[in-house]
GROMACS .gro file of C-alpha atoms in nm:
model
  342
    1MET     CA    1   9.888  11.525  12.827
    2LEU     CA    2   9.535  11.450  12.943
    3SER     CA    3   9.475  11.296  13.285
    4VAL     CA    4   9.436  10.918  13.303
    5ASN     CA    5   9.061  10.967  13.328
    6GLY     CA    6   9.072  11.206  13.033
    7VAL     CA    7   9.263  10.955  12.822
    8LYS     CA    8   9.012  10.685  12.915
    9ARG     CA    9   8.717  10.904  12.814
   10PHE     CA   10   8.874  11.021  12.487
   11PRO     CA   11   8.695  10.862  12.184
   12LYS     CA   12   8.902  10.578  12.038
   13ILE     CA   13   8.934  10.366  11.726
   14GLU     CA   14   9.126  10.037  11.732
   15LEU     CA   15   9.250   9.854  11.424
   16HIS     CA   16   9.473   9.581  11.571
   17CYS     CA   17   9.338   9.360  11.849
   18HIS     CA   18   9.366   8.979  11.856
   19LEU     CA   19   9.072   8.792  12.004
   20ASP     CA   20   9.276   8.497  12.131
   21GLY     CA   21   9.515   8.740  12.301
   22SER     CA   22   9.225   8.935  12.451
   23VAL     CA   23   9.020   8.676  12.637
   24MET     CA   24   8.917   8.913  12.914
   25HIS     CA   25   8.875   8.821  13.281
   26SER     CA   26   8.498   8.847  13.248
   27ALA     CA   27   8.511   8.601  12.958
   28VAL     CA   28   8.724   8.355  13.157
   29LYS     CA   29   8.469   8.372  13.439
   30ARG     CA   30   8.179   8.297  13.204
   31ILE     CA   31   8.364   8.025  13.013
   32MET     CA   32   8.466   7.848  13.335
   33LYS     CA   33   8.119   7.905  13.484
   34GLY     CA   34   8.277   8.034  13.804
   35GLU     CA   35   8.481   7.718  13.868
   36GLY     CA   36   8.854   7.709  13.941
   37ASP     CA   37   9.091   7.987  14.045
   38LEU     CA   38   8.994   8.252  13.792
   39ASP     CA   39   9.267   8.496  13.890
   40GLN     CA   40   9.532   8.227  13.852
   41MET     CA   41   9.394   8.126  13.513
   42ALA     CA   42   9.386   8.487  13.394
   43ASP     CA   43   9.746   8.532  13.509
   44LYS     CA   44   9.853   8.231  13.300
   45MET     CA   45   9.713   8.407  12.995
   46LYS     CA   46   9.946   8.703  13.050
   47VAL     CA   47  10.296   8.727  12.912
   48PRO     CA   48  10.579   8.662  13.163
   49LYS     CA   49  10.780   8.964  13.272
   50LYS     CA   50  11.085   8.832  13.089
   51VAL     CA   51  11.032   8.745  12.722
   52SER     CA   52  11.324   8.695  12.486
   53ASP     CA   53  11.150   8.749  12.153
   54LEU     CA   54  10.827   8.725  11.953
   55ARG     CA   55  10.832   8.344  11.942
   56THR     CA   56  10.839   8.325  12.322
   57TYR     CA   57  10.559   8.579  12.340
   58LEU     CA   58  10.344   8.379  12.096
   59ALA     CA   59  10.378   8.071  12.319
   60CYS     CA   60  10.133   8.237  12.561
   61PHE     CA   61   9.856   8.160  12.316
   62ASP     CA   62   9.905   7.787  12.373
   63TYR     CA   63   9.720   7.839  12.702
   64THR     CA   64   9.431   8.050  12.572
   65LEU     CA   65   9.340   7.861  12.255
   66PRO     CA   66   9.201   7.543  12.421
   67PHE     CA   67   8.929   7.761  12.576
   68LEU     CA   68   8.819   7.884  12.233
   69GLN     CA   69   8.705   7.566  12.059
   70SER     CA   70   8.326   7.597  12.080
   71ARG     CA   71   8.069   7.833  11.934
   72GLU     CA   72   7.958   7.937  12.281
   73ASN     CA   73   8.306   8.023  12.407
   74LEU     CA   74   8.402   8.213  12.092
   75GLU     CA   75   8.082   8.413  12.118
   76ILE     CA   76   8.151   8.487  12.485
   77ALA     CA   77   8.511   8.594  12.418
   78ALA     CA   78   8.406   8.831  12.140
   79TYR     CA   79   8.119   8.977  12.343
   80GLU     CA   80   8.330   9.039  12.653
   81LEU     CA   81   8.604   9.201  12.444
   82ILE     CA   82   8.349   9.452  12.317
   83ARG     CA   83   8.239   9.516  12.676
   84GLU     CA   84   8.603   9.592  12.763
   85ALA     CA   85   8.643   9.822  12.462
   86ALA     CA   86   8.329  10.012  12.556
   87ASP     CA   87   8.466  10.077  12.904
   88GLU     CA   88   8.733  10.308  12.760
   89ASN     CA   89   8.508  10.479  12.505
   90THR     CA   90   8.613  10.284  12.197
   91ILE     CA   91   8.362  10.364  11.925
   92TYR     CA   92   8.491  10.118  11.663
   93ILE     CA   93   8.722   9.816  11.682
   94GLU     CA   94   8.847   9.559  11.434
   95VAL     CA   95   8.897   9.226  11.609
   96ARG     CA   96   9.123   8.976  11.438
   97PHE     CA   97   9.156   8.603  11.484
   98ALA     CA   98   9.270   8.293  11.294
   99PRO     CA   99   8.965   8.074  11.222
  100GLN     CA  100   9.187   7.769  11.168
  101PHE     CA  101   9.300   7.789  11.533
  102HIS     CA  102   8.945   7.718  11.651
  103CYS     CA  103   8.882   7.392  11.465
  104ARG     CA  104   9.044   7.145  11.705
  105GLU     CA  105   8.715   7.006  11.837
  106GLY     CA  106   8.503   6.984  11.526
  107LEU     CA  107   8.419   7.340  11.423
  108SER     CA  108   8.479   7.442  11.064
  109GLN     CA  109   8.649   7.773  10.993
  110SER     CA  110   8.317   7.913  10.875
  111GLU     CA  111   8.142   7.804  11.196
  112ALA     CA  112   8.416   7.959  11.409
  113CYS     CA  113   8.383   8.284  11.216
  114ARG     CA  114   8.008   8.297  11.255
  115ALA     CA  115   8.035   8.241  11.631
  116VAL     CA  116   8.279   8.531  11.669
  117LEU     CA  117   8.064   8.753  11.449
  118LYS     CA  118   7.759   8.675  11.661
  119GLY     CA  119   7.947   8.777  11.975
  120LEU     CA  120   8.061   9.101  11.813
  121GLU     CA  121   7.706   9.174  11.697
  122LEU     CA  122   7.562   9.117  12.044
  123GLY     CA  123   7.837   9.333  12.192
  124GLU     CA  124   7.751   9.616  11.956
  125ARG     CA  125   7.383   9.582  12.049
  126ASP     CA  126   7.450   9.594  12.423
  127PHE     CA  127   7.746   9.834  12.445
  128GLY     CA  128   7.720  10.049  12.134
  129VAL     CA  129   8.069   9.972  12.003
  130LYS     CA  130   8.079   9.912  11.629
  131SER     CA  131   8.305   9.626  11.528
  132ARG     CA  132   8.425   9.414  11.239
  133ALA     CA  133   8.639   9.100  11.218
  134ILE     CA  134   8.967   9.053  11.036
  135LEU     CA  135   9.046   8.689  10.955
  136CYS     CA  136   9.410   8.590  11.004
  137MET     CA  137   9.597   8.355  10.780
  138MET     CA  138   9.889   8.199  10.964
  139ARG     CA  139  10.255   8.178  10.883
  140GLY     CA  140  10.364   7.815  10.882
  141ALA     CA  141  10.010   7.687  10.823
  142SER     CA  142   9.920   7.480  10.519
  143GLU     CA  143   9.820   7.658  10.202
  144GLU     CA  144   9.494   7.464  10.217
  145ASN     CA  145   9.402   7.608  10.556
  146ASN     CA  146   9.501   7.960  10.460
  147LEU     CA  147   9.296   7.938  10.141
  148LYS     CA  148   8.998   7.825  10.349
  149THR     CA  149   9.042   8.144  10.550
  150VAL     CA  150   9.037   8.346  10.228
  151GLU     CA  151   8.715   8.169  10.130
  152CYS     CA  152   8.560   8.254  10.468
  153ALA     CA  153   8.654   8.618  10.421
  154LYS     CA  154   8.493   8.615  10.077
  155GLU     CA  155   8.179   8.446  10.212
  156LEU     CA  156   8.139   8.685  10.505
  157LEU     CA  157   8.274   9.008  10.358
  158HIS     CA  158   8.036   9.292  10.452
  159CYS     CA  159   7.851   9.048  10.680
  160GLY     CA  160   8.074   9.118  10.977
  161ALA     CA  161   8.409   9.023  10.829
  162ALA     CA  162   8.607   9.314  10.688
  163GLY     CA  163   8.941   9.182  10.563
  164LEU     CA  164   9.238   8.951  10.598
  165ASP     CA  165   9.569   8.947  10.783
  166LEU     CA  166   9.887   8.738  10.790
  167ALA     CA  167  10.013   8.672  11.144
  168GLY     CA  168  10.262   8.449  11.322
  169ASP     CA  169  10.638   8.399  11.316
  170GLU     CA  170  10.753   8.673  11.078
  171LYS     CA  171  11.123   8.589  11.109
  172SER     CA  172  11.078   8.230  10.986
  173TYR     CA  173  10.805   8.307  10.732
  174PRO     CA  174  10.852   8.639  10.548
  175PRO     CA  175  10.546   8.775  10.366
  176GLY     CA  176  10.678   8.702  10.017
  177LEU     CA  177  10.610   8.331  10.076
  178TYR     CA  178  10.238   8.409  10.066
  179LYS     CA  179  10.224   8.616   9.748
  180ASN     CA  180   9.996   8.374   9.562
  181ILE     CA  181   9.741   8.376   9.844
  182PHE     CA  182   9.743   8.755   9.864
  183ASP     CA  183   9.707   8.776   9.487
  184LYS     CA  184   9.389   8.569   9.522
  185ALA     CA  185   9.262   8.793   9.803
  186GLY     CA  186   9.330   9.100   9.593
  187ASN     CA  187   9.148   8.951   9.294
  188LEU     CA  188   8.848   8.884   9.518
  189GLY     CA  189   8.847   9.244   9.639
  190ILE     CA  190   8.932   9.157   9.999
  191PRO     CA  191   9.143   9.425  10.171
  192PHE     CA  192   9.430   9.300  10.383
  193THR     CA  193   9.685   9.400  10.641
  194VAL     CA  194  10.010   9.213  10.711
  195HIS     CA  195  10.213   9.169  11.029
  196ALA     CA  196  10.551   9.300  10.914
  197GLY     CA  197  10.846   9.493  11.052
  198GLU     CA  198  10.784   9.347  11.397
  199CYS     CA  199  11.106   9.142  11.399
  200GLY     CA  200  11.359   9.390  11.267
  201SER     CA  201  11.301   9.351  10.892
  202ALA     CA  202  11.205   9.670  10.710
  203GLN     CA  203  11.222   9.473  10.385
  204ASN     CA  204  10.922   9.266  10.497
  205VAL     CA  205  10.719   9.586  10.516
  206LYS     CA  206  10.824   9.682  10.165
  207THR     CA  207  10.732   9.337  10.035
  208ALA     CA  208  10.390   9.351  10.203
  209ILE     CA  209  10.318   9.691  10.048
  210GLU     CA  210  10.426   9.568   9.705
  211MET     CA  211  10.188   9.272   9.744
  212GLY     CA  212   9.898   9.510   9.803
  213ALA     CA  213   9.870   9.547  10.181
  214CYS     CA  214   9.658   9.848  10.279
  215ARG     CA  215   9.796   9.850  10.633
  216ILE     CA  216  10.093   9.711  10.822
  217GLY     CA  217  10.072   9.544  11.161
  218HIS     CA  218  10.346   9.696  11.381
  219GLY     CA  219  10.599   9.818  11.121
  220VAL     CA  220  10.845   9.950  11.380
  221ALA     CA  221  11.144   9.828  11.178
  222ILE     CA  222  11.098  10.100  10.915
  223ALA     CA  223  11.187  10.376  11.162
  224GLY     CA  224  11.539  10.408  11.023
  225ASN     CA  225  11.445  10.352  10.659
  226PRO     CA  226  11.353  10.676  10.475
  227GLU     CA  227  11.265  10.490  10.153
  228ILE     CA  228  11.000  10.269  10.310
  229LYS     CA  229  10.862  10.548  10.525
  230GLN     CA  230  10.818  10.747  10.207
  231MET     CA  231  10.636  10.448  10.051
  232CYS     CA  232  10.393  10.455  10.343
  233ILE     CA  233  10.338  10.829  10.311
  234LYS     CA  234  10.296  10.822   9.934
  235ASN     CA  235  10.057  10.525   9.933
  236ASN     CA  236   9.882  10.609  10.261
  237ILE     CA  237   9.985  10.278  10.417
  238VAL     CA  238   9.880  10.296  10.779
  239LEU     CA  239  10.092  10.142  11.056
  240GLU     CA  240   9.903   9.963  11.333
  241MET     CA  241  10.151  10.030  11.614
  242CYS     CA  242  10.132   9.846  11.949
  243PRO     CA  243  10.379   9.995  12.201
  244VAL     CA  244  10.332   9.762  12.501
  245SER     CA  245  10.348   9.447  12.289
  246ASN     CA  246  10.649   9.575  12.094
  247LEU     CA  247  10.838   9.633  12.419
  248GLN     CA  248  10.750   9.286  12.545
  249THR     CA  249  10.863   9.111  12.225
  250LYS     CA  250  11.184   9.319  12.207
  251ALA     CA  251  11.080   9.478  11.878
  252VAL     CA  252  11.220   9.791  12.047
  253ASP     CA  253  11.462   9.800  12.338
  254SER     CA  254  11.299  10.082  12.536
  255ILE     CA  255  10.996  10.308  12.524
  256ARG     CA  256  11.225  10.607  12.470
  257ASN     CA  257  11.326  10.453  12.138
  258TYR     CA  258  10.970  10.383  12.030
  259PRO     CA  259  10.925  10.544  11.686
  260PHE     CA  260  10.559  10.650  11.703
  261VAL     CA  261  10.620  11.020  11.768
  262GLU     CA  262  10.911  11.032  11.525
  263MET     CA  263  10.703  10.886  11.244
  264ALA     CA  264  10.394  11.090  11.328
  265CYS     CA  265  10.604  11.407  11.298
  266GLU     CA  266  10.727  11.285  10.958
  267ASN     CA  267  10.365  11.236  10.842
  268VAL     CA  268  10.386  10.858  10.828
  269PRO     CA  269  10.026  10.739  10.890
  270VAL     CA  270  10.038  10.586  11.239
  271THR     CA  271   9.781  10.455  11.486
  272ILE     CA  272   9.795  10.315  11.839
  273ASN     CA  273   9.654   9.972  11.924
  274THR     CA  274   9.664   9.707  12.197
  275ASP     CA  275   9.756   9.393  11.999
  276ASN     CA  276   9.660   9.158  12.286
  277ARG     CA  277   9.470   9.308  12.577
  278MET     CA  278   9.490   9.011  12.813
  279VAL     CA  279   9.825   8.861  12.710
  280SER     CA  280   9.997   9.202  12.727
  281ASP     CA  281   9.783   9.323  13.020
  282THR     CA  282   9.700   9.643  12.836
  283CYS     CA  283   9.426   9.862  12.693
  284LEU     CA  284   9.426  10.170  12.473
  285THR     CA  285   9.431  10.393  12.779
  286LYS     CA  286   9.748  10.222  12.907
  287GLU     CA  287   9.910  10.246  12.562
  288TRP     CA  288   9.858  10.622  12.549
  289GLU     CA  289   9.963  10.665  12.912
  290LEU     CA  290  10.288  10.480  12.840
  291LEU     CA  291  10.363  10.706  12.546
  292GLY     CA  292  10.254  11.019  12.731
  293GLY     CA  293  10.488  10.941  13.019
  294SER     CA  294  10.786  10.922  12.784
  295PHE     CA  295  10.721  11.179  12.511
  296GLN     CA  296  10.621  11.538  12.582
  297GLU     CA  297  10.479  11.559  12.229
  298ILE     CA  298  10.191  11.326  12.324
  299ASP     CA  299   9.883  11.539  12.379
  300GLU     CA  300   9.516  11.555  12.291
  301ARG     CA  301   9.598  11.678  11.941
  302ILE     CA  302   9.818  11.380  11.852
  303MET     CA  303   9.561  11.138  11.999
  304GLU     CA  304   9.291  11.302  11.790
  305GLU     CA  305   9.498  11.281  11.473
  306ALA     CA  306   9.588  10.915  11.532
  307GLY     CA  307   9.217  10.840  11.572
  308ARG     CA  308   9.140  11.026  11.252
  309THR     CA  309   9.410  10.826  11.071
  310ALA     CA  310   9.255  10.505  11.204
  311VAL     CA  311   8.910  10.606  11.081
  312GLU     CA  312   9.047  10.661  10.732
  313ALA     CA  313   9.210  10.316  10.742
  314VAL     CA  314   8.917  10.105  10.864
  315PHE     CA  315   8.811   9.818  10.641
  316LEU     CA  316   8.459   9.950  10.579
  317PRO     CA  317   8.269  10.048  10.263
  318SER     CA  318   8.292  10.420  10.186
  319VAL     CA  319   7.942  10.510  10.310
  320GLN     CA  320   7.996  10.337  10.646
  321LYS     CA  321   8.342  10.488  10.675
  322ARG     CA  322   8.201  10.836  10.620
  323LYS     CA  323   7.940  10.779  10.891
  324LEU     CA  324   8.210  10.658  11.129
  325ALA     CA  325   8.420  10.966  11.052
  326GLU     CA  326   8.123  11.190  11.131
  327GLU     CA  327   8.059  11.005  11.457
  328TYR     CA  328   8.425  11.030  11.555
  329GLU     CA  329   8.440  11.406  11.493
  330ARG     CA  330   8.113  11.456  11.680
  331LYS     CA  331   8.234  11.264  11.983
  332VAL     CA  332   8.576  11.432  11.985
  333ASN     CA  333   8.409  11.774  11.975
  334LEU     CA  334   8.176  11.674  12.258
  335PHE     CA  335   8.475  11.552  12.460
  336LYS     CA  336   8.651  11.887  12.410
  337LYS     CA  337   8.345  12.081  12.523
  338LEU     CA  338   8.312  11.869  12.835
  339GLU     CA  339   8.683  11.910  12.913
  340GLN     CA  340   8.657  12.287  12.881
  341SER     CA  341   8.359  12.298  13.115
  342VAL     CA  342   8.541  12.115  13.394
   0.00000   0.00000   0.00000
């Protein structure tokens, strides 16, 4: 395994990072304009040490969302997230958020989207990290609001938005309930990922794949299901795995039982992601360090292959994807040369 500094400097691709769960300390400082106890506020945005399940974990967002109800604050949050990603040599990140969650004080979904996209664009300009947005539809939300999110994705596709997602309480709202909406997204040519297999149901992953999902958020529940793992291999369905978050939500009971290495060795397409950088108090470097401390198989080679898998799964047009692949290989090769010279 690489040193902590080596892991931090290794080129990274991230597919699964929620904006409202990644309101970084620097963003809190700017949003609050230096007023209040910033450390205390940042701590309130982090998950408690004891969490019983995903629903309890999701309650943390009740504190962060009130800060994200203006164009300015959304732009700041997106920009500062890109700053954070750049600090650990992320070269491309897909940032997801639910536009309907940012309409409490008068913004439309479209206006919320454009504010986030502006922040991402400015972040790319200043820090060199390429980014795209994934718009989340929400379990339990009205069909009207979710369809508005689909319309925003259609409007902004290839203008900063890259695809759709379905997030929220998976146990209460399995993906099959949203088939009609995903059918519409598919007919519009909008790629989508689905949060599934995070709450113990492998069947939800199968349903999401059958509905046309290109990727699966989390997917840990398929570890013991050869049929669905084979579906992922055959159809190149990439799992966006998030170890720290999955431990916190009790999707797995211990890091030693985390199925990333197992599935990677079986050729299931797997990637490593943060899910929520602030809420989970994590980053890609910490995710890899956690795995590396528990599995001797984790090394530079497996990190490189996970990054390559992520590149192939990004929601970008083919020409842009090819350029990203070339950049990734170039930066990985440069990293190797620098490591050898030390």
